[in-house]
Structure formats: structure tokens, C-alpha cells
Amino acid sequence: MAIHRFRALEEVMTRTPVKVELPSDKVSDFFGRHVFGQDAMRKYLSEEGFGSVMNAINSGTKIDRKMAEQVANGMKAWAMSMGATHYTHWFQPLTGTTAEKHDAFFTPYDNGRAMETFGGGQLVQQEPDASSFPSGGIRNTFEARGYTAWDPTSPAFLIGSTLCIPTIFVSYTGESLDFKTPLLKALSALDGAATEVCQYFDKNITKVTATLGWEQEYFLVDTALYNARPDLQMCGRTLFGHPPAKGQQLEDHYFGSIPERATAFMRDFEQESWLLGIPVKTRHNEVAPNQFECAPVFEECNLAVDHNQLLMDVMEKVARSHNFRVLLHEKPYSGVNGSGKHNNWSMSTNTGKNLLSPGKTPKTNLQFLTFFINTIKAVHDNADLLRASIASASNDHRLGANEAPPAIVSIFIGSQLTEILEDLEKRVKSGKMTPDEKTALKLDIGKIPDILLDNTDRNRTSPFAFTGNKFEFRAVGSSANCAGAMTVLNAIMADQLLIFKKDVDKLMESGVEKDEALFQVLVDYIKKSKRILFEGNGYSDEWKNEAKKRGLNNFNTTPAALDAYVKKEALALFERLHIMTHREQEARHAIYLENYTKKIQIESRVMADLAMNQIIPTAIKYQKILVDNVSGLKNILDTKDYTKVAGPQLEIIMEISSHVGTIKDHVDTMIEERKAANVIEDHKKQAVAYCEKVKAHFDEIRYHVDKLELVIDDENWPLPKYRELLFTK
Ligand code: ADP
Ligand code: MG
């Protein structure tokens, strides 16, 4: 039996904040204590071992077996000194969560004795029993199982008494089965391509690293209320619920003081994060009630992705001990602001330079302009691919719905940069620029970032915005693994930079001087990609029309958006960069479609169950009270009085019957549609059927259930209401 909402509410009323004590007032005293990072490695590894791990991190060199043995021993000694008893390979399968399989360090041997063992073999490679992870058909039973392999670029860490080793997850035939493998390949492709382009400006640049700083939005809800909402439990979002009288229209939650219980939770999960070396730094309330955000200092992209996955795990774990549940879903409440995960992205060099930050000299400014315009071109040419990278059943509720950001990919760069690009185009068109003109132009660029870094000049409605020294990809979903978006973004940038290098070299070979060649190619790119630049209100209907005129796509469902992944151009791009083969890409496409279908299928089942088992029975019980009342009145009153007195009750009785009837009709048809969809074999067709035929009933069912919520006696309504979920502290 589901817990009735009153019992849940009673429980919430008795809550007090959990006391949280930090190990020290100074975070630097304990930051990274649970990580086998550089300090621990220095202590537990030989100089040689330390050097080989650092080389693997910095230049991607392989660690040989002998060295791996040594590293494993050091890692084990460190972990055991911290109380670890088990170890696990930690990986990111395409289900969207993280996976682990724990093994004990101890190995029994003869005479009933045991010994703690953990060698190079166990560190480098493992075979998880992975047959239940999605593989899109790649890892069928004949090919046996996949294996996980150590990723030395992300340090091992401790969770409780388990040593966690970040790994990739691939099939025996070498195909990637996770988020991390293609990401690492995309990052390496970007490094190669960007470093070559940097050579035009600075010969000292030998490595380019993509950087990522994510901003994680989430909702908190009390565990008792959560447990009384089967839809939250099963789907992570509410399928029913009438909007409260007071929503977020007053916007008094944003930047208001954080409620005490939530603060205690934040202190606790931040402490856990710091121990794990996750540099979380800011926390604040978000727009909606009970919505919050946390953001770290940016890091190298692969590490940042791992840290975000880890943070989501840590949040969920810590929340439970504070009697909260974290809702990472993009749209837990209809009519209330949704959650995203802004991905702030840039590139930095081994010389310590941010490539998207204009500097003080003409040379660095031309370098900035090069990377800036190439990003615009990459996004323009691959907008559909970028859209595909953020597609999911849950993110569909934000993208393309009447909320930010739209499903149309566009770029905001601010008025100053717009002017500079226009100016550049004009000057190059009107003939060769004088050296003085070039210098003046390059210097102008140096003035931009200050203005853009100032928050007030930013456009919040853009899905992809330049914010002074980085691009901010805002359309990523709050529950997503950042790796999906980051793989595509870094891949398309790598590809674009290779094209750029070729274009510039060609001009230089024909005798054009370097600066002039750079300018000419950049101006050509501006012309070709400027239709993707948009400075106005991205939420408006005018933009939808305008975008259509410009020929920009607007895919507002996942099955449609995912097509871009298997278009000829995309397959070729991933292949030439050695990020993914056609087979891997197609398998991934199938998995994403299947994930979509499953999500909608679950929602549809929960919706039907709730409607039939909770809502309609409650409606009928209340209707019976009214019916009894009416027939009682009929017994004691004369006809004239009776008609007068029983009128309102009769109206409600009829209204209830009408809603119940419509709900039942839609539930029945929806179930029929589900049956039909379930037997479709083609992944794409099945996902489309779920999207267009099954999901099509959600709004109607919800509408009538929410209407019933308004007429039925509050005492009887079983599900915690929106005002209780959002405002109970
Ligand atoms: P906001 O966008 O809310 O104004 P900030 O400008 O401080 O906030 O930055 C937001 C996020 O951008 C932070 O997570 C920060 O670490 C990240 N960030 C800043 N610089 C870079 C960079 N060069 N590369 C990647 N992320 C960055
Ligand atoms: Mg931001």
C-alpha cells in the first residue's frame, strides 16, 4: 500500500537539520584526501612509477605491465592504509549511471589462510559480468563479455572502504560500450588538431587540453513525500499534480537564503566532494522553490566528466542521510522551472593560455579569433549532431517545450564580438588590409572579455553562448552524463581545426602571407556560418519562425534528434577522427532509442497504474459520499428545497463522472497503443510509436487527473500536492 500523503507530511513536520561537522575549518587541509592523487602517488610509488603515471596523464604514453604491477602495489598500500578492503573498476555504461563490481583484496590460499592481493593484472583489466549493460547488439553472446580497462588520466579514489579505479568499458572486439572511450578519443583528436593550429602563433605550444566546468542544477524533496509519490520513485518526475496557487512567479527563492535543512545537506555533500578532490565552489538557490545549483572550478574535460558523475552519486547517497531525495530529472514538476547542466567549455595550452580568452597582444588576439571563429563554424556545420548529443526523453521536456533553451541550436556572442566580425568581413571584402589596420583590429578584440564577463550583458535564452573566455553549452540536461555532449563538441572542433589548417596552408602554399591567409579563411568562415548567430530572445515564437527562414533545424523530440548520429556525414566524421566506427555509432544510436522507449514505457505504465489504482478509486469514494448526501437530502426535504440544496453536489457528481470517464478512455487506448508499439522490432519506429502514439495521451490524462485534484476532498487525495512537494521545509 502506498503511504498516504498525510502520514508523509506528518513525518516531514518533525524533521530537524542533520548536524554536519567538517574535518577541519580549512578545506585545503582535507581536499583530495580520498584520492590517489599526486601527493599520495609520490608517497606510495617509486620515482619511476610516479613518472610513468604522470607521463600517461600528460602525454598519453602506455604504462607497461611491470610498471602497472608497481602502481597496483602502491595503490593497494595507500588504499589499505585508509581502511579499504575492496576494490572495483568504476565505469560509465550507456545506461547513464555509473557501474561498479566490488572485489575483496584478500585472496584465500592453502591451509585456510588468506592474503591481500591486488596486482597489475587486476588494476589494468577486469571482466565485469556485463551482459546486462546495453551494447546495441555489439556484444552478443558469441563474442562473450566486455572488459574494463584502467584510465590512468583519472585518479583512483575511495568510497567508503572501496578503492574505485576509473576505467573504460569495451567489448572484446574493441568496440566502446561506454561514455568514456569515445570521449578520450575525441579529446586526443582535439589535442592533435588544436596543437597544430597553435603552431601558427606559438611554437612552444605542444599540448592543448579541453576544459570543462559544469553547473549542476537539482531539486530536493523530502524522502517521506517522495515515497508517497510512485511517479517520483519510478520516473524521477511527477506525472500528475495541479500547479500551486503560488509558483515561482515571485522569484523569491532565487538567491534567497538557503533553507537550513538544505544547507546541512549541502555542507555534507560538499565535504564528501572535497575529500574526493571535486573542486565544488559555488552553491545557490535556483529559480524554482526547492531547486538548487552547485558548480565546481573547471578542470580538464575527462576529469570534470568523472567528477560530475561522481558528484551525482555522492549527492544521492548523502541526501538519504538527510531524509532528502535528489531529483536530477530535467523536469520534475510541470509548470515549474526545469533543471539543466551548463557545460562551460574552453581549451587551454601547456603554456597556460586559455585559447578562448583574448589577450593583450595582437598575436594572441588573432589566435583567440581563430579558435573563436572555428568554434562557430564547427557548431554551425554540425548543429544537428550537437542537438543529438543532448537528446533524451527527460530533456525533451525542456528543449523545445516552452522553456529554455530551445531545441534550435544557435550561438550568442554579444554585441561587441558581433561588431568585430562584421567589421572584419567588411574590411577583408574591400581588399587587402594594411598592416596597421590588422594590428588595430587585433587590438580591438582585446577589449571584449571585460564586457562579456560582466553577467548583466548575457543572454540567458541561448543554448550556446560565449561568456567572455569560454563557451557555455546550456542545453545539456541535468541528469545527463556530460561525456555525450563533450565527445561531440570536442570531436567537431577537432575536425573543424583540421579543415582550417588545410585551408590556411593551401593559401600559404600559393604565396599568401600567413596573417593574410588566416584572415581570409576566417572571414570566409564568418560568411558561411553567420546564420547560426542569434542575439535575441531564444524562447520567442519569432525566433522559431526566423530560424526556419534561416534553414536551422528544430528537432523537438528525441527520436527525431537522434537521427543526426547516423547520418552519413556524422559517421564519416567519427570515423576519420578514429573516435567511433560506423558499427559503434549505429549501436549507440540503437541504445539511445531503446533508452527513450523504455523511459516512456515506464512513465506510461506508472501513469496508468496511478490513474486506475489511486486516482479513480479516490474519485469514486468521494463521489459516493456526495451521492449518499444527495439521497439523504432527498429523504428529508420536499422537492422544491431538495432541488435547491442538492444542486451543487449533483454538479460535482457529474463532473467527477466526466473526468473519470475521459481518464479511463485514454488509459485504455494508451495501453492498446503500448501493446502495438511493443511488438515493433525496428528501434527507430518503436521509439517514434512511443513518442507519437503512447506519450500522446499523457497530457490529456494528466489534465483530467489534475482537475479531479481540485474538486476532491483534500482529506482523501492520496498524492502529496505540488505545494507540499515544493514548499514544505
Ligand atoms: P556564471 O556562468 O554563472 O557567471 P562563472 O563565469 O564563474 O559563472 O563560471 C561558471 C563555470 O564556468 C564554472 O564552473 C567555472 O569553473 C567555469 N569556467 C570558467 N572558466 C572556464 C574555462 N576556461 N573552461 C571551462 N570552464 C570554465
Ligand atoms: Mg553559467
Short mmCIF file of N, CA and C and ligand atoms in Angstrom, two decimals, residues 213 215 293 342-344 455 458 460 467 470 472 474, ligand 2:
data_model
loop_
_atom_site.label_atom_id
_atom_site.label_comp_id
_atom_site.label_asym_id
_atom_site.label_seq_id
_atom_site.Cartn_x
_atom_site.Cartn_y
_atom_site.Cartn_z
N GLY A 213 33.78 23.11 -17.13
CA GLY A 213 33.25 23.47 -15.82
C GLY A 213 31.74 23.35 -15.90
N GLU A 215 27.78 23.17 -14.38
CA GLU A 215 26.95 23.74 -13.31
C GLU A 215 25.76 22.80 -13.16
N GLU A 293 21.62 24.82 -7.14
CA GLU A 293 22.69 24.57 -8.11
C GLU A 293 24.02 24.49 -7.40
N HIS A 342 24.69 23.33 -17.33
CA HIS A 342 25.50 24.12 -18.25
C HIS A 342 26.90 23.53 -18.35
N ASN A 343 27.37 23.36 -19.56
CA ASN A 343 28.74 22.87 -19.77
C ASN A 343 29.61 24.03 -20.26
N ASN A 344 30.39 24.60 -19.37
CA ASN A 344 31.32 25.67 -19.76
C ASN A 344 32.56 25.01 -20.35
N ASN A 455 28.21 39.66 -15.93
CA ASN A 455 26.99 38.87 -16.08
C ASN A 455 25.82 39.56 -16.75
N ARG A 458 24.62 39.25 -20.45
CA ARG A 458 24.48 37.93 -21.02
C ARG A 458 23.07 37.63 -21.46
N ARG A 460 20.42 34.87 -21.50
CA ARG A 460 20.16 33.62 -20.79
C ARG A 460 19.36 32.63 -21.64
N THR A 467 30.77 33.45 -23.18
CA THR A 467 30.66 34.24 -21.95
C THR A 467 32.03 34.78 -21.53
N LYS A 470 35.01 31.60 -22.55
CA LYS A 470 34.59 30.20 -22.71
C LYS A 470 33.24 30.20 -23.40
N GLU A 472 29.50 28.43 -23.33
CA GLU A 472 28.66 27.76 -22.35
C GLU A 472 27.56 27.01 -23.09
N ARG A 474 24.43 25.32 -22.86
CA ARG A 474 23.43 25.33 -21.79
C ARG A 474 22.32 24.31 -21.95
MG MG B 2 26.54 29.79 -16.21
#
